[in-house]
Structure formats: C-alpha cells, structure tokens
C-alpha cells in the first residue's frame, strides 16, 4: 500500500488514486502524474487535512486547474473537492446563494443567463471552480468575482473552521488577501444585485467577443501574465507581446497563441517544463525591450 493510501485508509468519503494521470485535471492538459485525493464532504476534508499536516506532508488544491501548471511528476498529494449539494437552488432567482467551492463557474453563468442575476456576468467564460475563482479573485473585462461574494468558509491546515465576511480589503488584483498557505475554501456565499432581463443576451454577446479575441477552444491556462497596474500604463501584457512579434513563438509542444499574445497553447503533449521555458523567454524579451518585469498570473511553482 502506498504511504498516502496507508495514512488515509481509515477516512470515509474520500477516494485516493496513486500515480494518477492528471492531464485531464488542468485546462492546459499538460502531461502530469501525481497522487489524487478526491474528498466528498467537510468532515472528510478536515480529517484529510489534519492527518497530512500531522505527518508534515504538504498538500495542494486542484479544481479545474485553470491557472496552474502541473509538473510532470507532482511529489505532494493533491486534494480535489467534490461536495454534493441540492441543485434545486438553481430552480429560481435568489438574492443569496450558499454553494460548495467545487461548483463550476459555468453552472453559475448558465443560471445567471436564465434568471438574470445582475453582477454575475463578471465570471462569463472563466474555466474554474468557485473555490479556485475565490482564491485568485478571478475576473474578466466585466469585473471581478469579489464583487458578488458575501462570505467565504474555509479551514486551515489544522482543520479549524473559519468564516470570512468580505470587505473592500478582502481582495485585490488577481488575489485574495485573507487566505494563508494550507487554507482550503469549502463554501461560498454569492449575492445577486437584482435581475436584468437582458443579462442572458449580454453574456452571449460577451462570449462571442471572447471567442473572437481569445483561444477559448484551445488547451490553455488562461492569461499567462498579470497586467502591470498602477503606473498609468494602458498597454496590456498581451499587447506588449504582440508589439514584440512573439505570437507563434514555440518551445516543445507549446506556443504563444496567434490569436492573443497573453495565452499559450498546448497543441500536442506539452509539459510544464515547456511552458516555463517559453514563459522565461517572453519575460526576458519584455525586460530587454521595455525594462518591465511581468509577473506570471499562472501558478508555476507546483
């Protein structure tokens, strides 16, 4: 029996898969393997986290892997949440929704399109789970998910439960300001700001626009670099990459998208090493030509 299987063997409502092919667990579909722990409820999650912490085993969280580069071999165990919930919550419009972190944003967008939840258009087209979106304050050109979050429930690495009531200081550009390493978001309260009968049309039009300007049908991790904010610049990371004529630049089986410079596409069997090398080349070119250091939006330390 594997070490992870052994120490978690007495915990109910989990599934442990050793040396799991993880290529389907990230939107970029990178070649990767690791030990995957699928957790079905809060009790099991607390036991798993406590047990791993007591053994000094570091774990990582994985939702849809939209902003993560999964290494070829991941040493630390991966926790994936798959909490059940009553889907009837989506049968009508509500002012408040309490949902598990494992819910996909696409389900929320579909509900908003049908019932006109004002404010929910900000998550249109984001390939992420609710928990992952909270962690990185996911957003689009329409706004940020933090604008519709009321409360976040999470546990720390000791299994202690916390409730965070969102304030103006809870989030900033592409990040949360309250979660610590090892914390796991398991439940979120979202609010709607009334109903807009034209919201479904707005969402459809925005998706059409994004499909024309971003490679949403390709295997990508979303935006690779954060935009530089706060220094009066109006040129985005993608525009800088376009100006430098780096579109189409390739390393191994990954290339800078010809459609949008801030996206990288896995066109065959790319690895995290390929992506990291391409990221460094682009960063070096940006710094050499403009003296600017672009910080990755995608997590590359996994």
Short mmCIF file of C-alpha atoms in Angstrom, two decimals:
data_model
loop_
_atom_site.label_atom_id
_atom_site.label_comp_id
_atom_site.label_asym_id
_atom_site.label_seq_id
_atom_site.Cartn_x
_atom_site.Cartn_y
_atom_site.Cartn_z
CA UNK A 1 0.00 0.00 0.00
CA UNK A 2 1.23 3.49 -0.89
CA UNK A 3 2.16 5.81 2.01
CA UNK A 4 -0.72 8.23 1.27
CA UNK A 5 -3.19 5.36 0.96
CA UNK A 6 -1.94 3.94 4.24
CA UNK A 7 -2.22 7.07 6.38
CA UNK A 8 -5.66 7.97 4.96
CA UNK A 9 -7.08 4.43 4.96
CA UNK A 10 -9.50 4.99 7.88
CA UNK A 11 -11.11 8.14 6.48
CA UNK A 12 -14.56 7.78 4.94
CA UNK A 13 -15.93 9.60 1.87
CA UNK A 14 -12.64 10.02 0.06
CA UNK A 15 -11.05 8.33 -2.95
CA UNK A 16 -7.27 8.01 -3.21
CA UNK A 17 -5.73 7.40 -6.64
CA UNK A 18 -1.98 6.81 -6.79
CA UNK A 19 0.14 7.98 -9.72
CA UNK A 20 -2.98 9.33 -11.38
CA UNK A 21 -2.83 10.72 -14.91
CA UNK A 22 -3.63 14.38 -14.25
CA UNK A 23 -3.69 15.63 -17.83
CA UNK A 24 -7.49 15.97 -17.64
CA UNK A 25 -7.28 17.93 -14.38
CA UNK A 26 -5.98 21.15 -15.91
CA UNK A 27 -7.38 23.24 -18.73
CA UNK A 28 -3.98 23.16 -20.46
CA UNK A 29 -3.97 19.33 -20.42
CA UNK A 30 -0.27 19.11 -19.57
CA UNK A 31 1.41 15.71 -19.24
CA UNK A 32 1.42 15.13 -15.48
CA UNK A 33 1.07 12.45 -12.82
CA UNK A 34 0.52 12.55 -9.07
CA UNK A 35 -1.44 11.21 -6.10
CA UNK A 36 -5.03 12.49 -6.14
CA UNK A 37 -7.33 12.63 -3.11
CA UNK A 38 -10.97 13.29 -4.01
CA UNK A 39 -12.89 14.49 -0.95
CA UNK A 40 -16.70 14.23 -0.76
CA UNK A 41 -17.65 16.26 2.34
CA UNK A 42 -16.42 18.65 5.04
CA UNK A 43 -15.86 16.01 7.73
CA UNK A 44 -13.61 14.05 5.38
CA UNK A 45 -11.80 17.21 4.29
CA UNK A 46 -10.96 18.17 7.87
CA UNK A 47 -9.69 14.66 8.63
CA UNK A 48 -7.56 14.54 5.47
CA UNK A 49 -6.00 17.95 6.12
CA UNK A 50 -5.35 17.22 9.80
CA UNK A 51 -3.78 13.86 9.01
CA UNK A 52 -1.50 15.17 6.27
CA UNK A 53 -0.44 18.11 8.45
CA UNK A 54 0.33 15.81 11.39
CA UNK A 55 2.65 13.83 9.11
CA UNK A 56 4.32 17.02 7.82
CA UNK A 57 3.02 16.31 4.34
CA UNK A 58 2.35 19.39 2.22
CA UNK A 59 -0.75 19.20 0.02
CA UNK A 60 -2.07 21.28 -2.85
CA UNK A 61 -5.59 22.08 -4.02
CA UNK A 62 -6.81 21.43 -7.52
CA UNK A 63 -10.12 22.47 -9.06
CA UNK A 64 -10.21 22.72 -12.84
CA UNK A 65 -6.55 23.68 -12.95
CA UNK A 66 -7.29 26.80 -15.00
CA UNK A 67 -4.37 28.86 -13.69
CA UNK A 68 -1.98 26.09 -12.68
CA UNK A 69 0.94 24.42 -14.42
CA UNK A 70 1.08 20.82 -13.23
CA UNK A 71 4.62 19.43 -13.27
CA UNK A 72 5.40 16.14 -14.99
CA UNK A 73 5.59 14.42 -11.59
CA UNK A 74 3.91 16.07 -8.62
CA UNK A 75 5.50 14.99 -5.36
CA UNK A 76 2.91 16.31 -2.90
CA UNK A 77 -0.63 14.87 -2.76
CA UNK A 78 -3.39 16.78 -4.49
CA UNK A 79 -6.79 17.44 -2.90
CA UNK A 80 -9.78 17.76 -5.20
CA UNK A 81 -13.18 18.68 -3.71
CA UNK A 82 -16.35 17.03 -4.99
CA UNK A 83 -19.04 18.05 -2.49
CA UNK A 84 -22.64 17.18 -3.28
CA UNK A 85 -25.35 19.84 -2.95
CA UNK A 86 -29.03 20.41 -3.70
CA UNK A 87 -29.26 21.52 -7.35
CA UNK A 88 -32.74 22.87 -6.62
CA UNK A 89 -31.02 26.07 -5.52
CA UNK A 90 -30.78 26.89 -9.23
CA UNK A 91 -34.51 26.45 -9.87
CA UNK A 92 -35.25 30.11 -9.22
CA UNK A 93 -33.70 33.52 -8.69
CA UNK A 94 -32.42 34.25 -5.19
CA UNK A 95 -30.71 37.21 -3.59
CA UNK A 96 -28.21 34.90 -1.87
CA UNK A 97 -26.69 31.52 -2.77
CA UNK A 98 -24.56 29.38 -0.46
CA UNK A 99 -22.63 26.92 -2.61
CA UNK A 100 -19.78 24.41 -2.28
CA UNK A 101 -16.39 25.50 -3.58
CA UNK A 102 -16.42 22.66 -6.11
CA UNK A 103 -19.25 24.21 -8.20
CA UNK A 104 -18.13 25.16 -11.71
CA UNK A 105 -18.46 28.79 -12.73
CA UNK A 106 -20.05 27.65 -15.99
CA UNK A 107 -23.05 26.39 -13.96
CA UNK A 108 -23.37 29.80 -12.32
CA UNK A 109 -23.18 31.58 -15.66
CA UNK A 110 -25.91 29.33 -17.08
CA UNK A 111 -28.14 30.12 -14.10
CA UNK A 112 -27.45 33.85 -14.42
CA UNK A 113 -28.33 33.73 -18.12
CA UNK A 114 -31.67 32.11 -17.35
CA UNK A 115 -32.71 34.22 -14.35
CA UNK A 116 -30.83 37.47 -14.98
CA UNK A 117 -28.67 37.60 -11.84
CA UNK A 118 -27.17 41.08 -12.03
CA UNK A 119 -23.44 41.14 -11.35
CA UNK A 120 -22.84 37.51 -12.25
CA UNK A 121 -21.79 38.40 -15.78
CA UNK A 122 -18.29 39.09 -14.37
CA UNK A 123 -17.48 35.35 -14.40
CA UNK A 124 -18.52 34.75 -18.00
CA UNK A 125 -16.23 32.29 -19.77
CA UNK A 126 -13.89 31.62 -16.83
CA UNK A 127 -12.98 27.89 -16.72
CA UNK A 128 -12.73 27.48 -12.95
CA UNK A 129 -14.45 26.20 -9.84
CA UNK A 130 -15.92 28.63 -7.34
CA UNK A 131 -13.14 27.94 -4.83
CA UNK A 132 -10.39 28.49 -7.37
CA UNK A 133 -12.03 31.72 -8.52
CA UNK A 134 -12.17 32.98 -4.93
CA UNK A 135 -8.52 32.14 -4.35
CA UNK A 136 -7.30 34.25 -7.29
CA UNK A 137 -10.15 36.79 -7.46
CA UNK A 138 -10.96 35.66 -10.99
CA UNK A 139 -12.37 38.23 -13.33
CA UNK A 140 -12.98 39.39 -16.87
CA UNK A 141 -13.31 42.70 -18.65
CA UNK A 142 -16.71 42.94 -16.97
CA UNK A 143 -15.43 42.88 -13.39
CA UNK A 144 -14.24 40.59 -10.59
CA UNK A 145 -15.88 37.73 -8.73
CA UNK A 146 -15.11 39.53 -5.45
CA UNK A 147 -17.90 41.97 -6.39
CA UNK A 148 -20.52 39.27 -5.81
CA UNK A 149 -19.02 37.41 -2.82
CA UNK A 150 -20.53 37.98 0.63
CA UNK A 151 -18.84 35.28 2.75
CA UNK A 152 -16.20 32.59 2.43
CA UNK A 153 -15.99 29.49 4.63
CA UNK A 154 -12.62 27.76 4.86
CA UNK A 155 -10.47 25.54 7.06
CA UNK A 156 -6.81 25.91 7.96
CA UNK A 157 -4.21 23.15 7.80
CA UNK A 158 -5.17 22.05 11.33
CA UNK A 159 -8.79 21.53 10.28
CA UNK A 160 -10.16 24.56 12.13
CA UNK A 161 -13.19 26.22 10.52
CA UNK A 162 -13.38 29.93 9.70
CA UNK A 163 -15.96 32.31 8.25
CA UNK A 164 -14.66 35.37 6.43
CA UNK A 165 -17.12 38.19 5.77
CA UNK A 166 -15.92 40.02 2.69
CA UNK A 167 -14.91 43.69 2.95
CA UNK A 168 -13.30 46.10 0.48
CA UNK A 169 -9.90 44.90 1.72
CA UNK A 170 -10.54 41.16 1.24
CA UNK A 171 -9.39 41.10 -2.37
CA UNK A 172 -7.09 42.94 -4.75
CA UNK A 173 -5.94 42.45 -8.33
CA UNK A 174 -5.82 38.72 -9.08
CA UNK A 175 -5.56 37.65 -5.44
CA UNK A 176 -7.31 37.27 -2.10
CA UNK A 177 -5.86 38.94 0.99
CA UNK A 178 -7.09 36.63 3.75
CA UNK A 179 -6.20 33.01 2.93
CA UNK A 180 -2.92 31.56 4.19
CA UNK A 181 -0.88 28.63 2.80
CA UNK A 182 -2.71 25.39 3.58
CA UNK A 183 -6.16 27.02 3.89
CA UNK A 184 -8.95 25.31 1.95
CA UNK A 185 -12.11 27.13 0.83
CA UNK A 186 -15.09 24.78 1.02
CA UNK A 187 -18.17 27.01 0.84
CA UNK A 188 -19.02 30.46 -0.54
CA UNK A 189 -21.99 32.82 -0.34
CA UNK A 190 -22.70 34.70 -3.56
CA UNK A 191 -25.18 37.56 -3.88
CA UNK A 192 -27.16 38.90 -6.82
CA UNK A 193 -27.93 42.58 -7.24
CA UNK A 194 -31.42 42.18 -8.64
CA UNK A 195 -32.47 40.85 -12.03
CA UNK A 196 -31.74 42.04 -15.56
CA UNK A 197 -33.91 40.53 -18.29
CA UNK A 198 -31.22 41.32 -20.86
CA UNK A 199 -28.40 39.64 -18.95
CA UNK A 200 -28.56 36.41 -20.95
CA UNK A 201 -28.06 38.36 -24.15
CA UNK A 202 -25.17 40.31 -22.61
CA UNK A 203 -23.48 37.07 -21.56
CA UNK A 204 -23.92 35.52 -25.02
CA UNK A 205 -22.51 38.62 -26.72
CA UNK A 206 -19.55 38.72 -24.36
CA UNK A 207 -18.79 35.04 -25.01
CA UNK A 208 -18.92 35.67 -28.76
CA UNK A 209 -16.49 38.56 -28.36
CA UNK A 210 -14.11 36.48 -26.22
CA UNK A 211 -14.20 33.61 -28.71
CA UNK A 212 -13.10 36.00 -31.43
CA UNK A 213 -10.26 37.53 -29.41
CA UNK A 214 -9.06 34.64 -27.20
CA UNK A 215 -8.25 30.97 -27.97
CA UNK A 216 -11.01 29.59 -25.73
CA UNK A 217 -11.28 26.36 -27.73
CA UNK A 218 -7.58 25.55 -27.36
CA UNK A 219 -5.78 23.94 -24.42
CA UNK A 220 -4.58 26.95 -22.42
CA UNK A 221 -4.17 28.03 -18.80
CA UNK A 222 -5.91 31.35 -19.41
CA UNK A 223 -3.93 34.58 -19.17
CA UNK A 224 -0.26 33.82 -18.56
CA UNK A 225 0.92 37.20 -17.26
CA UNK A 226 -0.64 39.78 -14.97
CA UNK A 227 -1.04 43.26 -16.40
CA UNK A 228 1.05 45.95 -14.76
CA UNK A 229 -1.34 48.21 -12.86
CA UNK A 230 -0.95 51.47 -11.02
CA UNK A 231 1.73 53.17 -13.14
CA UNK A 232 -0.59 54.83 -15.70
CA UNK A 233 0.20 52.24 -18.37
CA UNK A 234 -2.54 51.45 -20.86
CA UNK A 235 -0.75 48.68 -22.76
CA UNK A 236 -1.60 45.17 -21.54
CA UNK A 237 0.76 42.20 -21.34
CA UNK A 238 -0.84 40.75 -24.47
CA UNK A 239 -0.31 44.00 -26.37
CA UNK A 240 3.37 44.15 -25.37
CA UNK A 241 3.82 40.56 -26.60
CA UNK A 242 2.04 41.45 -29.85
CA UNK A 243 4.26 44.52 -30.40
CA UNK A 244 7.36 42.36 -29.88
CA UNK A 245 6.08 39.98 -32.57
CA UNK A 246 6.25 36.98 -30.23
CA UNK A 247 2.99 35.39 -31.35
CA UNK A 248 3.61 31.88 -32.63
CA UNK A 249 6.86 31.52 -30.67
CA UNK A 250 7.20 27.84 -29.76
CA UNK A 251 9.01 25.62 -27.25
CA UNK A 252 8.36 21.90 -27.49
CA UNK A 253 4.61 21.43 -27.87
CA UNK A 254 3.53 24.81 -26.51
CA UNK A 255 3.33 28.12 -28.38
CA UNK A 256 2.30 31.73 -27.85
CA UNK A 257 -1.21 31.99 -29.29
CA UNK A 258 -1.54 33.72 -32.64
CA UNK A 259 -4.96 34.97 -31.53
CA UNK A 260 -3.98 36.57 -28.20
CA UNK A 261 -0.41 37.19 -27.06
CA UNK A 262 -1.12 36.57 -23.36
CA UNK A 263 -2.24 32.99 -23.97
CA UNK A 264 -0.09 29.92 -24.55
CA UNK A 265 -1.50 26.86 -26.32
CA UNK A 266 -0.68 23.19 -25.78
CA UNK A 267 -1.05 21.87 -29.33
CA UNK A 268 0.02 18.28 -28.62
CA UNK A 269 1.66 16.84 -25.48
CA UNK A 270 3.26 19.82 -23.78
CA UNK A 271 4.77 19.65 -20.30
CA UNK A 272 5.11 22.25 -17.57
CA UNK A 273 8.82 22.44 -18.42
CA UNK A 274 7.95 23.53 -21.97
CA UNK A 275 5.61 26.23 -20.68
CA UNK A 276 8.07 27.51 -18.06
CA UNK A 277 10.82 27.81 -20.68
CA UNK A 278 8.51 29.74 -23.01
CA UNK A 279 7.39 32.00 -20.15
CA UNK A 280 11.03 32.82 -19.34
CA UNK A 281 11.82 33.66 -22.97
CA UNK A 282 8.85 36.04 -23.16
CA UNK A 283 9.72 37.61 -19.80
CA UNK A 284 13.33 38.16 -20.92
CA UNK A 285 12.21 39.80 -24.16
CA UNK A 286 9.81 42.11 -22.33
CA UNK A 287 12.51 43.12 -19.87
CA UNK A 288 15.17 43.54 -22.56
CA UNK A 289 12.96 45.78 -24.69
CA UNK A 290 10.94 47.69 -22.09
CA UNK A 291 12.66 47.16 -18.74
CA UNK A 292 9.42 45.69 -17.41
CA UNK A 293 9.09 42.58 -15.29
CA UNK A 294 5.84 40.78 -15.98
CA UNK A 295 4.68 38.59 -13.12
CA UNK A 296 3.02 35.29 -14.11
CA UNK A 297 -0.69 35.08 -13.39
CA UNK A 298 -0.50 31.32 -13.75
CA UNK A 299 0.95 29.39 -10.78
CA UNK A 300 4.23 27.84 -11.90
CA UNK A 301 5.60 26.51 -8.59
CA UNK A 302 3.57 23.29 -8.48
#
